[in-house]
Amino acid sequence: MHIVATDREKAERVRASIPEKIGLEALTLVEDVFLSCMSDRELALLRFLRLGYRAGPVVLSMHGHPRVAPVLGAQRALLGEAHLYKGFTRFADYGGTLVGIIQPKNCVLPHLARHFALRYPNEDFLLYDKTYHLALSHRGHVLDLQPVDSLQLAPIDEREARYQALWKQFYRTIAIEGRENPRCRMTHLPKRYWAEMVEMRELF
Amino acid sequence: MDLMRKLAILTESAKYDAACTSSGASARQNRGDGIGSTIAAGCCHTFSADGRCVTLLKVLMSNECVYDCRYCVNRRSNEVERASFTPRELAELTLEFYRRNYIEGLFLSSGVCGSPDGTMERMIRTLELLRYDHRFYGYIHAKAIPGASPELVERMGLLADRLSVNIELPSEASLRLLAPHKTRAAILGPMAQIARTARQNRQELVRYRHTPVFAAAGQATQMIIGATPESDYQILRLAEGLYRKYALKRVFYSAYIPAVADSLLPTPDQKPPLLREHRLYQADFLLRQYHFAADEVLSAEHPHFSPYLDPKCSWALYHPQHFPVDVQTADYRTLLRVPGIGPKSARRILDARRAGSLSNADLGRMGVVLRRARYFILTRDQPTGVKLGREAIARALLDPAAFSHGAEQLSLFAPPRLEPAISGAAPTLPEAVEEVIASLPHPL
C-alpha cells in the first residue's frame, strides 16, 4: 500500500484548477463523490480527473466512459439517497423542537440541510446522522452542522404519541386488501430505512 | 366520535382514489413567514403494504353522500359507518403530519353532504384555515365536486395547487347507467372552467407578478377501469382527448375493486384488472412522455392490450419498418421508440455521442436496457444491426409482469382470442412466446 501525505497547498491548487480546466460541474461532482460511500472513491476520482484534465469539460458528457460512469453513478447514488430521505425522514416533537434520525449509506446531511431549512423556516429542528455521527441543527433561523458522537433522547410525550398513533392508523388503513405486494414495497422502500420510520418500525 | 375513529373511516373511504403524486410546479413560495415548501420532483414519504407510494394525507372530508353511484362504497344505500371532519380538526391534523415530515400535503375529496355547494364550502373552509391561519405552503390537491357553482370552483383553485374532477367512467352511457346523478355536463363543466381559468391565470401572471395563482399544478382526473365494457382503445382515446382539450396534467386509472355487490357490475369474485390498469399507465406514459398518439398504440382493429407485451414493445414488434435506429444520428423522438431506451437514457445518448461513437458497453453503462434494445439499434459494435429469429426477440421483449398476475382476466369483456391463454392456469413462457410469434404480421 502506498500512502500519500496530505499537502494542503497542493490540494488547494488542485481544487482551484478543477473549475478552471474541467468546469464547475466537475468540482461539484468531485465533492459529491467524496460524500458518497463509493469504495476506493479517491482512486476513481483520480482516474476521472486525469481524463478530465486531458479532455476538458466534455468529459462530463462521456456517460459511457469507464472512468466517468462510475463517478457519475456514485453521485447519482448520493443524490438519489438524499432525495429518498427528503420523504423518509421522520421528525418527532420534543417540547417544540423537531428531532429526526437517519442512518444513510452516503453522507447526505449537507444535501438535506437546505431542503429542510426551506421546509421549516420557523421551526427549531435537529437532524442526526447515525452513520457519520453528524448533527444538523436549525435554531433561530441559523443552520449548523456539527460532529456529534451519539444522541440520547427522552421518551416522547402524550401529544407526540397521539400523532404517531394517528399516522400509524392512516398508514395501516390505506393499503387496499387484495393488492398486498410486500415485494413491490420492499423494492421502493428498502428495509434499511424502516428502523427510523414511525409506521415501519413495528413491521420489523 | 373521536379523531382516531374518524381518521380510520375517512381514510378507508378515500383509498380507492388512485391519485397519489405531489408536484412542485407550485409558484407558492414560502417567504419565511410560514411552514412548507414544494419540491420540483414528486416526493414519496412512504409506501403502503400494497406497494403504492404515499405522499399526501388522502382523506374524505365526509363520507356521507346523497348520491347512490352503484360502484361506490359510500353510496347512500350502502350500510357503512359515516363520519365527517370539522374543518379545524382536519387542518390541524394536516399541519401536524406535515411538521413531522409524514406527508407533502393534503389530498381532499368528499362525499356529497347535502349539496355540491355545501360540500365545497366546508372543504374550502379547511383549505382557508391551512393557508391563512396556519400559513401552510405545502401541497394541496382538492377534488371539485361535480355540479359545484363556478364561484366556489374558482375559490378552491386559489387555495389548492391541483384540482381534480373525477370523470369516473369512460363513457357517457356507463355514467348514466351507474351514476345518474353525475351528469356529463356536471363533470365537464368544472373541468372546462378550471382549464380556462388556469390558462387565463398564466397569462395574467406574465403581466402582473403578484396575481394570485390558480391551481399552479394544473388539473387531473380519474376513471374506473373494468366496471364497464369500454375497450382499452376507447379509454386511451378518451385520455388523449382529455389531455388535449382540458390541458390535464395526469389521468389516473383505478382498477375496479368490487366494494359492493350490484347486478350491473362485475361480481365480487372477479379479480381486479390489475394488469390492465398497469398497461393503461404504460400507454399513458407513452402518450405523455414518448410522443405516441393513441392510434399508434391501439386501434379499432386491435382495441385491447397484449397481456404479454408492454405497449411500446408491442409497437416495435409490429412496426419493423422503423428499425434499426442508428444511435449516433437518430433524433430524440426516434431514440424513444426503441425498446429499452427511455427519456433519461435518450438524453444521455444525445449528450454522450458528441464526444465520440457509442459502443454497446457505453450504452449499457448509460442505462439502456440492452437485452431489449440490441435488436433495434445500430452502434459501433453492431454497425449493421443484429440478425436474429423472431423467437429470440419475442423472448427478450416479453413482460415478466404478465406472468405474476396468475389467473387474471385481462378484461371482463376481452375478445375470445385472449381468454384461453389467460383464464385458468397462468400461461407458461413457451406458450406466451408461441402466442406472440403467431400474432406477428411481418417477418422480422
XYZ file of C-alpha atoms in Angstrom:
648
model
C 0.000 0.000 0.000
C 1.275 3.433 -0.943
C 0.465 6.226 1.490
C 0.236 9.780 0.230
C 0.612 12.527 2.857
C -1.768 15.436 2.541
C -0.162 18.614 1.330
C -2.597 21.460 1.894
C -1.018 23.779 -0.631
C -1.027 21.211 -3.402
C -4.558 20.168 -2.516
C -5.731 23.789 -2.793
C -4.054 24.148 -6.155
C -5.785 21.025 -7.448
C -9.122 22.153 -6.090
C -8.805 25.568 -7.731
C -7.770 24.023 -11.039
C -10.815 21.815 -11.410
C -13.372 24.506 -12.258
C -10.788 26.199 -14.444
C -9.809 23.188 -16.501
C -12.891 20.974 -16.323
C -15.754 23.223 -15.187
C -17.773 23.961 -12.070
C -19.957 20.904 -12.558
C -16.849 18.741 -12.283
C -15.984 20.254 -8.903
C -19.494 19.552 -7.622
C -19.110 16.005 -8.906
C -15.854 15.549 -7.009
C -17.338 16.938 -3.794
C -20.407 14.733 -4.129
C -18.351 11.603 -4.763
C -16.371 12.308 -1.597
C -19.628 12.447 0.334
C -20.747 9.200 -1.254
C -19.999 5.744 0.150
C -18.276 4.506 -3.012
C -15.358 2.279 -2.081
C -11.970 3.453 -3.381
C -13.542 6.700 -4.415
C -10.242 8.531 -4.197
C -8.753 6.329 -6.926
C -11.862 6.581 -9.056
C -11.749 10.369 -8.740
C -8.058 10.413 -9.594
C -8.708 8.464 -12.776
C -11.617 10.712 -13.617
C -9.638 13.884 -13.023
C -6.722 12.743 -15.155
C -9.127 12.160 -18.016
C -10.789 15.459 -17.257
C -7.577 17.445 -17.428
C -6.859 15.898 -20.829
C -10.344 16.157 -22.304
C -11.807 19.274 -20.682
C -15.484 19.926 -19.834
C -16.730 17.451 -22.442
C -15.675 14.679 -20.035
C -18.961 15.182 -18.184
C -20.840 14.135 -21.309
C -18.991 10.845 -21.609
C -21.670 8.938 -19.747
C -20.485 5.590 -21.038
C -16.738 6.007 -20.443
C -15.344 3.509 -17.893
C -13.629 6.322 -15.968
C -16.637 8.604 -15.966
C -19.591 6.277 -15.497
C -18.564 5.073 -12.020
C -18.195 8.578 -10.533
C -21.413 9.757 -12.158
C -23.050 6.665 -10.719
C -21.723 7.406 -7.237
C -23.027 10.960 -7.450
C -26.384 9.656 -8.616
C -26.487 7.232 -5.683
C -25.747 10.043 -3.224
C -28.324 12.397 -4.692
C -30.822 9.570 -5.021
C -30.487 8.654 -1.362
C -30.744 12.310 -0.363
C -33.956 12.544 -2.361
C -35.365 9.466 -0.663
C -34.548 10.894 2.740
C -36.497 14.032 1.929
C -39.512 11.750 2.147
C -38.418 9.054 4.588
C -37.036 11.232 7.389
C -39.371 11.320 10.370
C -39.410 14.041 12.993
C -40.817 13.867 16.495
C -41.845 16.895 18.521
C -39.830 17.193 21.736
C -41.264 20.185 23.537
C -41.371 22.289 20.387
C -38.140 21.088 18.740
C -38.454 18.638 15.874
C -35.915 15.821 16.112
C -35.171 13.329 13.351
C -32.688 10.469 12.965
C -31.321 8.933 9.778
C -28.851 6.146 9.091
C -27.733 6.692 5.499
C -25.201 4.862 3.364
C -23.961 8.077 1.804
C -23.270 11.316 3.682
C -26.467 13.053 2.679
C -26.858 15.557 5.508
C -25.287 18.502 3.652
C -27.768 17.935 0.820
C -30.714 17.717 3.215
C -29.822 20.886 5.065
C -31.148 23.352 2.527
C -34.255 21.293 1.880
C -35.391 21.143 5.498
C -34.392 24.723 6.173
C -36.727 25.814 3.386
C -39.439 23.487 4.570
C -39.346 24.610 8.205
C -38.097 28.188 8.225
C -39.742 28.936 11.575
C -39.202 25.636 13.344
C -36.321 24.572 15.557
C -35.148 21.200 14.364
C -32.338 18.698 14.782
C -31.458 16.018 12.256
C -28.968 13.401 13.422
C -26.948 11.121 11.132
C -26.134 7.893 12.994
C -23.758 6.593 10.337
C -21.488 9.588 10.018
C -22.086 10.999 13.525
C -23.160 14.395 12.295
C -25.914 16.617 13.620
C -27.701 19.280 11.614
C -29.334 21.859 13.825
C -31.658 24.712 12.951
C -32.308 27.245 15.718
C -33.460 30.802 15.469
C -33.101 30.583 11.692
C -29.458 29.524 11.911
C -28.259 26.278 10.325
C -25.299 24.417 11.795
C -23.591 21.105 11.094
C -21.509 19.557 13.885
C -19.917 16.198 14.617
C -21.795 14.524 17.472
C -20.889 11.087 18.847
C -24.334 9.930 19.825
C -27.790 11.203 20.565
C -29.781 10.343 23.677
C -33.459 11.136 23.522
C -36.064 11.357 26.284
C -39.272 9.392 25.832
C -41.942 11.124 23.739
C -44.803 12.945 25.420
C -48.526 12.161 25.172
C -49.260 14.613 22.396
C -46.455 13.209 20.258
C -47.583 9.651 20.959
C -51.070 10.595 19.817
C -49.896 11.935 16.469
C -47.667 8.924 15.927
C -50.652 6.661 16.606
C -52.820 8.637 14.164
C -50.168 8.341 11.474
C -49.824 4.590 12.027
C -53.581 4.259 11.756
C -53.567 6.140 8.472
C -50.716 4.019 7.162
C -52.425 0.741 8.035
C -55.742 1.804 6.560
C -54.627 2.996 3.119
C -53.452 -0.382 1.839
C -56.075 -1.963 -0.393
C -56.855 -5.525 0.686
C -56.337 -7.922 -2.147
C -53.489 -5.826 -3.524
C -50.848 -6.633 -0.918
C -47.417 -6.603 -2.501
C -44.599 -6.798 0.025
C -42.028 -7.313 -2.727
C -43.061 -4.134 -4.504
C -42.997 -2.246 -1.228
C -39.543 -3.558 -0.406
C -38.214 -2.518 -3.799
C -39.315 1.053 -3.247
C -38.747 1.211 0.481
C -35.740 -0.955 1.408
C -35.627 -2.356 4.924
C -32.661 -0.273 5.984
C -34.920 2.782 6.183
C -37.559 1.108 8.343
C -35.928 1.429 11.766
C -36.281 5.213 11.887
C -39.770 5.398 10.376
C -42.631 5.523 12.848
C -45.033 3.454 10.749
C -42.495 0.833 9.650
C -40.646 0.180 12.908
C -43.020 -2.405 14.271
C -43.095 -4.304 10.967
C -39.536 -5.390 11.635
C -66.746 10.390 17.553
C -63.052 10.634 18.367
C -60.441 11.717 15.850
C -58.824 8.288 15.528
C -62.112 6.663 14.557
C -62.922 9.458 12.097
C -59.493 9.133 10.517
C -59.914 5.373 10.108
C -63.327 5.726 8.450
C -62.448 8.673 6.201
C -59.129 7.178 5.094
C -60.810 3.878 4.304
C -63.415 5.707 2.228
C -60.834 7.642 0.226
C -58.356 4.908 -0.550
C -59.770 3.872 -3.887
C -58.948 7.299 -5.266
C -55.809 6.468 -7.195
C -54.077 9.834 -7.473
C -51.087 9.952 -5.190
C -48.456 12.247 -6.563
C -47.307 15.593 -5.300
C -45.942 18.147 -7.670
C -43.609 21.053 -7.202
C -44.933 23.091 -10.058
C -46.400 25.386 -7.453
C -45.356 29.009 -7.523
C -46.325 29.131 -3.876
C -43.141 30.464 -2.319
C -42.781 30.387 1.416
C -41.481 33.828 2.190
C -40.283 32.677 5.584
C -43.497 33.505 7.369
C -44.983 30.053 7.220
C -44.345 26.361 7.042
C -43.814 24.280 3.992
C -42.295 24.231 0.568
C -42.823 22.245 -2.582
C -40.083 20.260 -4.276
C -39.956 20.077 -8.036
C -39.936 16.311 -8.220
C -42.599 14.297 -6.510
C -41.520 13.051 -3.108
C -42.667 9.724 -1.718
C -42.927 9.677 2.045
C -43.679 6.037 2.452
C -45.027 3.001 0.624
C -48.153 1.177 1.700
C -48.495 -2.593 2.090
C -49.886 -2.751 -1.441
C -46.692 -1.199 -2.783
C -48.144 2.182 -3.656
C -46.403 5.461 -2.974
C -47.877 7.612 -0.196
C -47.213 11.320 -0.463
C -50.295 13.055 0.838
C -52.821 12.769 3.624
C -55.580 11.361 1.456
C -58.975 11.564 3.118
C -62.582 12.453 2.565
C -63.958 15.482 4.339
C -67.090 13.392 4.875
C -68.291 10.028 3.620
C -71.932 10.964 3.940
C -73.417 11.132 0.482
C -76.792 11.939 -1.037
C -75.941 10.162 -4.301
C -76.193 6.445 -4.945
C -73.455 5.690 -7.515
C -73.512 1.939 -7.858
C -69.750 1.291 -7.788
C -69.049 3.426 -4.739
C -68.598 2.085 -1.229
C -70.027 5.344 0.146
C -73.221 5.195 -1.875
C -76.282 6.376 0.001
C -77.905 2.953 0.145
C -74.808 1.158 1.443
C -74.606 0.229 5.113
C -71.320 1.779 6.170
C -70.307 3.844 9.183
C -70.416 7.555 8.359
C -68.185 10.320 9.665
C -67.128 13.900 8.955
C -64.102 16.003 9.895
C -64.589 19.531 11.094
C -62.507 21.979 9.037
C -60.495 22.852 12.151
C -59.546 19.327 13.123
C -58.598 18.375 9.573
C -56.459 21.490 9.144
C -54.660 20.742 12.420
C -54.139 17.099 11.558
C -52.651 18.036 8.174
C -50.330 20.553 9.752
C -49.068 18.219 12.485
C -48.444 15.418 10.000
C -46.601 17.872 7.785
C -44.402 19.088 10.644
C -43.283 15.535 11.288
C -42.431 15.060 7.615
C -45.032 12.311 7.261
C -46.588 13.997 4.199
C -46.066 16.567 1.451
C -49.588 17.856 1.886
C -53.285 17.146 1.686
C -55.425 15.327 -0.866
C -59.020 16.169 -0.079
C -62.199 14.788 -1.557
C -65.662 14.313 -0.125
C -68.992 12.593 -0.419
C -71.775 14.981 -1.325
C -73.054 16.218 2.025
C -76.424 17.788 1.348
C -75.424 19.600 -1.828
C -72.329 20.051 -4.034
C -72.010 23.701 -2.978
C -72.448 22.960 0.727
C -69.742 20.310 0.473
C -67.399 22.641 -1.401
C -67.869 25.342 1.255
C -66.671 23.027 4.011
C -63.677 21.888 2.001
C -62.796 25.485 1.188
C -63.045 26.393 4.884
C -60.447 23.699 5.684
C -58.100 24.996 2.997
C -58.519 28.581 4.192
C -57.588 27.570 7.740
C -54.489 25.846 6.397
C -53.358 28.659 4.117
C -54.250 31.694 6.222
C -54.370 30.635 9.873
C -51.528 28.123 9.753
C -49.642 29.740 6.861
C -49.263 26.398 5.189
C -47.249 26.432 1.957
C -47.280 22.686 1.346
C -49.101 20.855 -1.398
C -52.890 20.662 -1.627
C -54.791 18.577 -4.180
C -58.521 19.187 -3.939
C -61.382 17.458 -5.685
C -64.008 19.749 -7.105
C -67.473 18.303 -6.652
C -69.410 17.775 -9.926
C -72.187 20.327 -10.186
C -70.490 22.895 -7.947
C -71.001 26.551 -8.793
C -68.201 28.305 -10.693
C -67.522 30.817 -7.908
C -66.690 28.024 -5.495
C -64.522 26.189 -8.043
C -62.612 29.445 -8.519
C -62.150 29.959 -4.772
C -60.930 26.404 -4.389
C -58.424 26.853 -7.198
C -56.883 29.856 -5.486
C -56.223 27.772 -2.378
C -55.211 24.431 -3.894
C -52.205 23.516 -6.038
C -54.003 20.916 -8.096
C -57.686 20.410 -8.809
C -59.432 17.274 -9.983
C -62.869 16.446 -11.181
C -63.335 12.685 -11.466
C -64.565 11.616 -14.845
C -65.439 8.321 -13.047
C -66.362 6.184 -16.047
C -65.045 6.045 -19.608
C -68.303 6.786 -21.421
C -71.470 8.783 -21.008
C -73.575 5.650 -21.360
C -71.785 3.989 -18.461
C -72.090 7.148 -16.394
C -75.839 7.341 -16.974
C -76.209 3.709 -16.011
C -74.138 3.633 -12.842
C -74.029 7.233 -11.576
C -77.095 9.011 -12.962
C -76.744 11.992 -10.592
C -73.333 12.821 -12.013
C -74.184 14.032 -15.457
C -71.584 14.517 -18.153
C -72.263 18.276 -18.054
C -71.818 18.426 -14.283
C -68.361 16.868 -14.687
C -67.110 18.508 -17.872
C -68.400 21.955 -16.877
C -65.994 22.408 -13.968
C -63.180 20.742 -15.957
C -63.603 23.264 -18.747
C -63.789 26.125 -16.265
C -60.624 25.010 -14.491
C -58.749 24.696 -17.791
C -59.938 28.121 -18.929
C -59.221 29.852 -15.618
C -55.778 28.291 -15.343
C -54.905 29.432 -18.860
C -56.050 32.993 -18.179
C -54.218 32.963 -14.865
C -50.890 32.035 -16.504
C -51.299 34.898 -18.953
C -52.075 37.361 -16.171
C -49.069 36.176 -14.178
C -46.823 37.131 -17.067
C -48.106 40.684 -16.834
C -48.701 41.070 -13.085
C -46.274 39.077 -10.970
C -48.408 39.344 -7.819
C -51.590 37.894 -9.311
C -52.866 35.152 -7.012
C -52.054 31.801 -8.568
C -54.861 29.482 -9.647
C -54.179 25.746 -9.467
C -50.440 26.027 -10.015
C -50.051 22.289 -10.522
C -52.874 22.095 -13.016
C -55.744 19.685 -13.300
C -56.071 15.887 -13.127
C -58.837 13.345 -13.340
C -59.549 9.712 -12.601
C -61.576 6.912 -14.091
C -62.542 3.432 -13.012
C -61.319 0.565 -15.183
C -63.103 -2.731 -15.517
C -66.506 -1.862 -14.120
C -67.929 -1.196 -17.555
C -67.402 -2.654 -21.073
C -65.322 0.049 -22.821
C -62.254 -1.240 -24.690
C -58.683 -0.196 -23.903
C -58.688 1.701 -27.185
C -61.754 3.723 -26.185
C -60.230 4.533 -22.796
C -56.914 5.589 -24.292
C -58.585 7.784 -26.899
C -60.627 9.387 -24.147
C -57.489 10.078 -22.118
C -55.756 11.568 -25.166
C -58.760 13.784 -25.811
C -58.853 14.948 -22.192
C -55.141 15.804 -22.197
C -55.632 17.821 -25.344
C -58.915 19.524 -24.567
C -58.528 20.286 -20.856
C -54.732 20.511 -20.619
C -54.747 17.875 -17.873
C -51.512 17.082 -16.121
C -52.471 13.496 -15.300
C -55.190 10.969 -15.884
C -55.388 8.273 -13.216
C -56.778 4.801 -13.810
C -58.225 2.828 -10.953
C -58.861 -0.901 -11.363
C -62.390 -1.635 -10.231
C -62.393 -3.354 -6.870
C -65.857 -4.664 -6.073
C -66.742 -2.899 -2.854
C -70.436 -3.579 -3.186
C -72.405 -6.323 -4.898
C -74.534 -4.976 -7.733
C -76.354 -6.521 -10.649
C -74.816 -4.071 -13.122
C -71.240 -4.583 -12.011
C -68.666 -7.399 -12.101
C -69.256 -9.860 -9.281
C -67.005 -9.705 -6.216
C -65.286 -12.976 -7.143
C -63.785 -11.381 -10.274
C -60.196 -10.419 -9.655
C -59.466 -6.713 -10.137
C -57.938 -5.998 -13.587
C -54.538 -5.020 -12.234
C -52.559 -5.948 -15.342
C -54.947 -3.953 -17.457
C -54.539 -0.936 -15.183
C -50.766 -1.393 -15.443
C -50.940 -1.440 -19.259
C -53.046 1.706 -19.252
C -50.452 3.528 -17.174
C -47.750 2.305 -19.544
C -49.746 3.554 -22.530
C -50.468 6.821 -20.713
C -46.722 7.405 -20.288
C -46.270 6.701 -23.986
C -48.737 9.485 -24.734
C -47.228 11.991 -22.336
C -43.503 11.325 -22.475
C -42.782 9.291 -25.582
C -44.812 11.312 -28.091
C -47.029 8.442 -29.162
C -50.546 9.002 -30.459
C -53.321 6.803 -29.063
C -53.919 5.461 -32.568
C -50.349 4.185 -32.721
C -50.698 2.210 -29.505
C -54.103 0.651 -30.199
C -56.703 0.755 -32.944
C -60.276 -0.193 -33.718
C -58.935 -3.492 -35.130
C -56.728 -4.135 -32.068
C -58.626 -2.469 -29.234
C -57.033 -4.387 -26.359
C -53.575 -4.523 -24.829
C -51.468 -7.638 -25.108
C -51.091 -9.411 -21.790
C -47.545 -10.440 -22.683
C -46.003 -7.334 -24.187
C -45.953 -3.816 -22.902
C -47.433 -1.341 -25.406
C -44.073 0.043 -26.520
C -42.518 -3.368 -27.235
C -45.711 -4.350 -28.967
C -45.458 -1.316 -31.239
C -41.805 -2.070 -32.010
C -42.553 -5.686 -32.949
C -45.436 -4.670 -35.188
C -43.535 -1.870 -36.939
C -40.201 -3.358 -38.039
C -40.000 -0.809 -40.880
C -38.884 1.850 -38.366
C -35.822 -0.117 -37.305
C -32.897 -0.394 -36.864
C -32.234 3.044 -35.353
C -28.709 4.466 -35.567
C -27.914 5.723 -32.042
C -25.268 8.029 -33.469
C -27.599 10.033 -35.687
C -31.202 9.465 -34.657
C -33.127 12.324 -33.086
C -34.621 12.252 -29.569
C -38.103 11.096 -30.558
C -36.764 8.310 -32.731
C -34.477 7.080 -29.942
C -37.509 6.982 -27.621
C -39.166 4.438 -29.903
C -36.512 1.827 -29.172
C -37.482 -0.763 -26.531
C -35.055 -0.344 -23.629
C -34.438 3.368 -24.218
C -36.352 5.882 -22.136
C -36.181 9.681 -21.765
C -33.159 9.616 -19.428
C -31.019 7.278 -21.483
C -32.074 9.017 -24.709
C -30.856 12.343 -23.303
C -27.605 10.753 -22.215
C -27.108 9.305 -25.691
C -27.617 12.718 -27.288
C -25.112 14.175 -24.837
C -22.511 11.414 -24.993
C -22.358 10.972 -28.756
C -20.882 14.452 -29.141
C -17.719 13.000 -27.606
C -17.405 10.005 -29.886
C -19.064 6.909 -31.246
C -21.026 4.741 -28.825
C -20.433 1.062 -28.187
C -22.914 -1.382 -26.692
C -20.997 -1.294 -23.416
C -21.249 2.507 -23.344
C -24.995 2.300 -23.847
C -25.309 -0.274 -21.090
C -23.473 1.999 -18.673
C -25.842 4.797 -19.648
C -28.927 2.926 -18.555
C -30.072 1.464 -21.877
C -31.652 -1.965 -21.414
C -29.509 -3.780 -23.966
C -31.381 -7.043 -23.525
C -34.217 -5.405 -25.422
C -32.635 -2.571 -27.355
C -29.931 -4.536 -29.166
C -32.345 -5.916 -31.745
C -33.406 -2.447 -32.773
C -30.255 -0.349 -32.942
C -27.029 0.287 -34.847
C -23.969 1.004 -32.719
C -20.202 0.963 -33.114
C -20.226 -2.742 -32.163
C -23.095 -3.657 -34.465
C -22.978 -1.290 -37.435
C -25.337 -3.450 -39.476
C -27.631 -4.429 -36.662
C -28.434 -7.820 -35.205
C -29.981 -10.567 -37.287
C -31.960 -12.818 -35.054
C -35.005 -15.028 -35.145
C -38.431 -13.837 -34.030
C -38.457 -16.254 -31.142
C -35.358 -14.760 -29.550
C -36.692 -11.244 -29.973
C -40.114 -12.135 -28.608
C -38.481 -13.792 -25.611
C -36.397 -10.712 -24.892
C -39.394 -8.413 -25.074
C -41.875 -10.444 -23.050
C -43.098 -8.632 -19.999
C -42.354 -10.630 -16.816
C -45.162 -8.782 -15.001
C -47.696 -10.576 -17.189
C -46.885 -13.876 -15.509
C -47.113 -12.747 -11.927
C -50.793 -11.920 -12.176
C -51.835 -15.526 -12.476
C -55.351 -16.333 -13.488
C -56.414 -12.775 -14.007
C -58.731 -11.932 -16.765
C -57.238 -9.036 -18.628
C -60.640 -7.628 -19.328
C -64.111 -8.742 -18.420
C -65.082 -8.094 -21.992
C -61.897 -9.269 -23.723
C -62.321 -10.853 -27.127
C -62.369 -14.684 -27.131
C -58.862 -14.922 -28.635
C -57.191 -13.815 -25.408
C -59.295 -15.748 -22.966
C -57.989 -19.303 -23.444
C -54.474 -18.016 -22.858
C -55.213 -16.315 -19.596
C -58.199 -17.950 -17.938
C -57.417 -20.932 -15.754
C -53.725 -21.511 -15.067
C -51.185 -18.841 -15.877
C -49.570 -19.315 -19.323
C -46.080 -20.696 -19.385
C -43.252 -18.827 -21.026
C -43.128 -21.075 -24.135
C -46.890 -20.719 -24.576
C -46.610 -16.956 -24.356
C -43.746 -16.875 -26.855
C -45.830 -19.014 -29.234
C -48.780 -16.699 -28.846
C -46.699 -13.601 -29.546
C -44.918 -15.078 -32.582
C -48.154 -16.385 -34.063
C -49.623 -12.889 -33.980
C -46.708 -11.107 -35.665
C -47.703 -9.732 -39.077
C -44.311 -9.382 -40.833
C -41.128 -11.415 -40.934
C -38.504 -9.678 -38.812
